[in-house]
Coordinates of C-alpha atoms in Angstrom, one line a residue:
M1352 CA 12.1 -142.8 40.5
D1353 CA 10.3 -141.4 37.5
T1354 CA 6.8 -143.1 38.3
T1355 CA 6.2 -141.7 41.6
P1356 CA 2.7 -139.6 41.5
D1357 CA 3.2 -135.6 40.9
A1358 CA 1.2 -133.5 43.3
T1359 CA -2.0 -133.7 41.3
G1360 CA -2.1 -137.7 41.9
E1361 CA -1.5 -138.1 37.8
N1362 CA 1.0 -140.8 36.4
A1363 CA 0.9 -142.7 39.4
G1364 CA 3.2 -146.1 38.4
Q1365 CA 3.2 -145.2 34.8
P1366 CA 6.2 -144.9 32.4
A1367 CA 7.3 -141.1 31.4
F1368 CA 8.3 -142.7 27.8
L1369 CA 6.6 -145.3 26.8
G1370 CA 4.4 -144.4 24.0
K1371 CA 5.9 -141.1 23.7
D1372 CA 7.9 -139.7 20.7
T1373 CA 11.0 -139.0 23.1
P1374 CA 14.5 -137.9 21.9
L1375 CA 17.6 -139.7 22.7
P1376 CA 19.0 -137.7 25.5
Q1377 CA 22.6 -135.8 24.9
S1378 CA 24.0 -137.4 27.8
P1379 CA 24.0 -140.5 30.3
E1380 CA 23.7 -137.3 33.0
E1381 CA 20.8 -135.9 31.2
A1382 CA 18.9 -139.6 30.3
R1383 CA 16.1 -140.4 33.2
L1384 CA 15.8 -144.1 34.3
D1385 CA 11.9 -145.2 34.4
Y1386 CA 10.8 -148.0 36.8
V1387 CA 7.6 -149.2 37.3
P1388 CA 6.6 -151.6 40.2
N1389 CA 7.7 -155.6 39.6
P1390 CA 4.6 -157.2 38.5
R1391 CA 6.0 -160.4 40.7
S1392 CA 8.2 -158.7 43.4
G1393 CA 7.4 -162.3 45.6
A1394 CA 9.5 -163.8 42.8
L1395 CA 12.7 -164.6 42.6
Y1396 CA 13.8 -164.3 38.7
L1397 CA 16.3 -162.9 36.0
V1398 CA 15.8 -160.3 33.7
R1399 CA 18.4 -160.1 30.9
F1400 CA 19.0 -157.2 28.4
V1401 CA 21.1 -157.5 25.8
A1402 CA 22.3 -154.4 23.2
P1403 CA 24.8 -156.1 21.2
E1404 CA 25.3 -152.8 19.0
F1405 CA 26.2 -150.3 22.4
T1406 CA 28.4 -147.4 21.2
S1407 CA 30.5 -145.0 23.7
L1408 CA 33.5 -142.7 22.6
C1409 CA 37.0 -142.6 23.4
P1410 CA 37.8 -140.3 25.9
V1411 CA 41.7 -139.6 24.1
T1412 CA 40.4 -139.7 20.3
S1413 CA 36.7 -139.1 20.4
Q1414 CA 36.3 -142.2 17.4
P1415 CA 33.6 -144.5 18.7
D1416 CA 34.2 -147.6 20.2
F1417 CA 31.8 -150.7 20.1
A1418 CA 30.4 -153.2 22.4
H1419 CA 28.1 -155.8 23.3
L1420 CA 26.6 -155.6 26.6
V1421 CA 24.7 -158.0 28.7
I1422 CA 22.7 -157.1 31.6
D1423 CA 21.0 -159.5 34.2
Y1424 CA 19.2 -158.7 37.1
A1425 CA 16.9 -160.2 40.0
P1426 CA 14.5 -157.5 40.3
G1427 CA 13.1 -156.1 43.9
E1428 CA 9.9 -153.9 43.9
T1429 CA 10.8 -152.6 40.6
I1430 CA 11.9 -153.4 36.7
V1431 CA 13.6 -150.8 34.1
E1432 CA 10.9 -149.6 31.8
S1433 CA 13.1 -151.2 29.0
K1434 CA 12.2 -147.7 26.2
S1435 CA 14.0 -146.0 29.4
L1436 CA 16.9 -148.5 29.1
K1437 CA 17.6 -147.8 25.6
L1438 CA 17.5 -143.9 25.6
F1439 CA 19.8 -144.1 28.4
L1440 CA 22.1 -146.6 26.4
G1441 CA 21.9 -144.4 23.5
S1442 CA 22.9 -141.3 25.3
F1443 CA 26.4 -142.9 25.5
R1444 CA 26.8 -142.3 21.9
N1445 CA 28.1 -138.5 22.8
H1446 CA 29.4 -139.7 25.9
N1447 CA 33.9 -140.5 25.9
G1448 CA 34.8 -142.9 28.7
F1449 CA 37.2 -145.6 29.3
H1450 CA 35.5 -149.1 28.8
E1451 CA 35.7 -149.9 32.5
E1452 CA 34.0 -145.8 33.4
V1453 CA 30.9 -146.6 31.1
T1454 CA 30.4 -150.7 31.8
V1455 CA 30.8 -150.4 35.5
G1456 CA 29.0 -147.0 35.7
I1457 CA 25.7 -148.2 33.9
G1458 CA 25.5 -151.2 36.8
Q1459 CA 26.2 -149.1 39.3
R1460 CA 23.4 -146.5 38.2
L1461 CA 21.0 -149.4 37.7
A1462 CA 22.0 -150.6 41.0
E1463 CA 21.4 -147.4 42.8
E1464 CA 18.3 -146.6 41.6
M1465 CA 16.6 -149.2 40.5
H1466 CA 17.7 -151.2 44.2
P1467 CA 17.3 -154.9 42.4
K1468 CA 18.2 -158.0 44.6
W1469 CA 21.4 -158.7 42.4
I1470 CA 22.5 -157.2 39.1
R1471 CA 25.0 -157.8 36.6
I1472 CA 26.7 -156.5 33.8
G1473 CA 29.5 -157.8 31.0
G1474 CA 30.8 -155.2 28.7
Y1475 CA 32.3 -157.5 26.0
W1476 CA 34.4 -154.4 23.7
Y1477 CA 35.5 -154.7 20.3
P1478 CA 39.5 -153.8 20.2
R1479 CA 40.7 -151.0 20.5
G1480 CA 44.9 -150.7 19.1
G1481 CA 44.4 -154.8 18.6
I1482 CA 43.0 -155.5 22.3
P1483 CA 39.4 -156.5 23.2
I1484 CA 38.9 -155.1 26.6
D1485 CA 35.9 -157.3 28.3
V1486 CA 34.9 -155.6 31.6
F1487 CA 32.5 -157.5 34.3
W1488 CA 30.4 -156.1 37.3
Q1489 CA 28.3 -157.1 39.7
S1490 CA 26.5 -156.2 43.0
G1491 CA 27.5 -158.9 45.2
P1492 CA 26.9 -162.7 45.5
I1493 CA 24.2 -164.5 42.9
P1494 CA 21.3 -165.0 45.3
Q1495 CA 20.6 -168.7 46.4
G1496 CA 18.1 -170.1 44.4
L1497 CA 18.4 -167.8 41.4
W1498 CA 18.9 -169.4 38.0
V1499 CA 22.3 -167.4 36.0
P1500 CA 22.5 -168.6 32.4
E1501 CA 25.9 -167.5 30.7
Q1502 CA 25.9 -164.6 28.8
G1503 CA 26.7 -166.5 26.0
V1504 CA 28.9 -164.0 24.5
Q1505 CA 32.2 -165.2 22.9
T1506 CA 35.6 -163.7 23.6
Y1507 CA 36.7 -161.9 20.9
R1508 CA 38.2 -164.0 18.0
G1509 CA 39.0 -162.1 14.8
R1510 CA 38.8 -164.1 11.8
G1511 CA 40.1 -166.9 13.5

């Protein structure tokens, strides 16, 4: 977690990227996600991030693939800082990966690093070869009592 204090005790709980000029990471592996303490750690609630213009590269042709991502999570002790998430998602612009690898990989990395009570990701990919591909992943069953609205993304209908 990037918000732990260094040896001098500085930057404890402070985001590493917020308010700073930060270049886009060149790869998802290079990207650092930043986490801060959950301001409502005792409450069960949902956070939603939407990235309607997400891009990555086709691993076969290196042409861009486009998706509408929806990330829902119930925070545990930490929340992901939104600028670091934006930079992480932007780092996929240079990443070759199939839709399944990209979508599930984003969800799994957030789950492994943030330790939310629950997380899911919906990747609504635009057609490649005439076929739209939607990919969904979640960490487990929805916690009892958590309100989870529909993701609200229509399946691809083309011009119809």
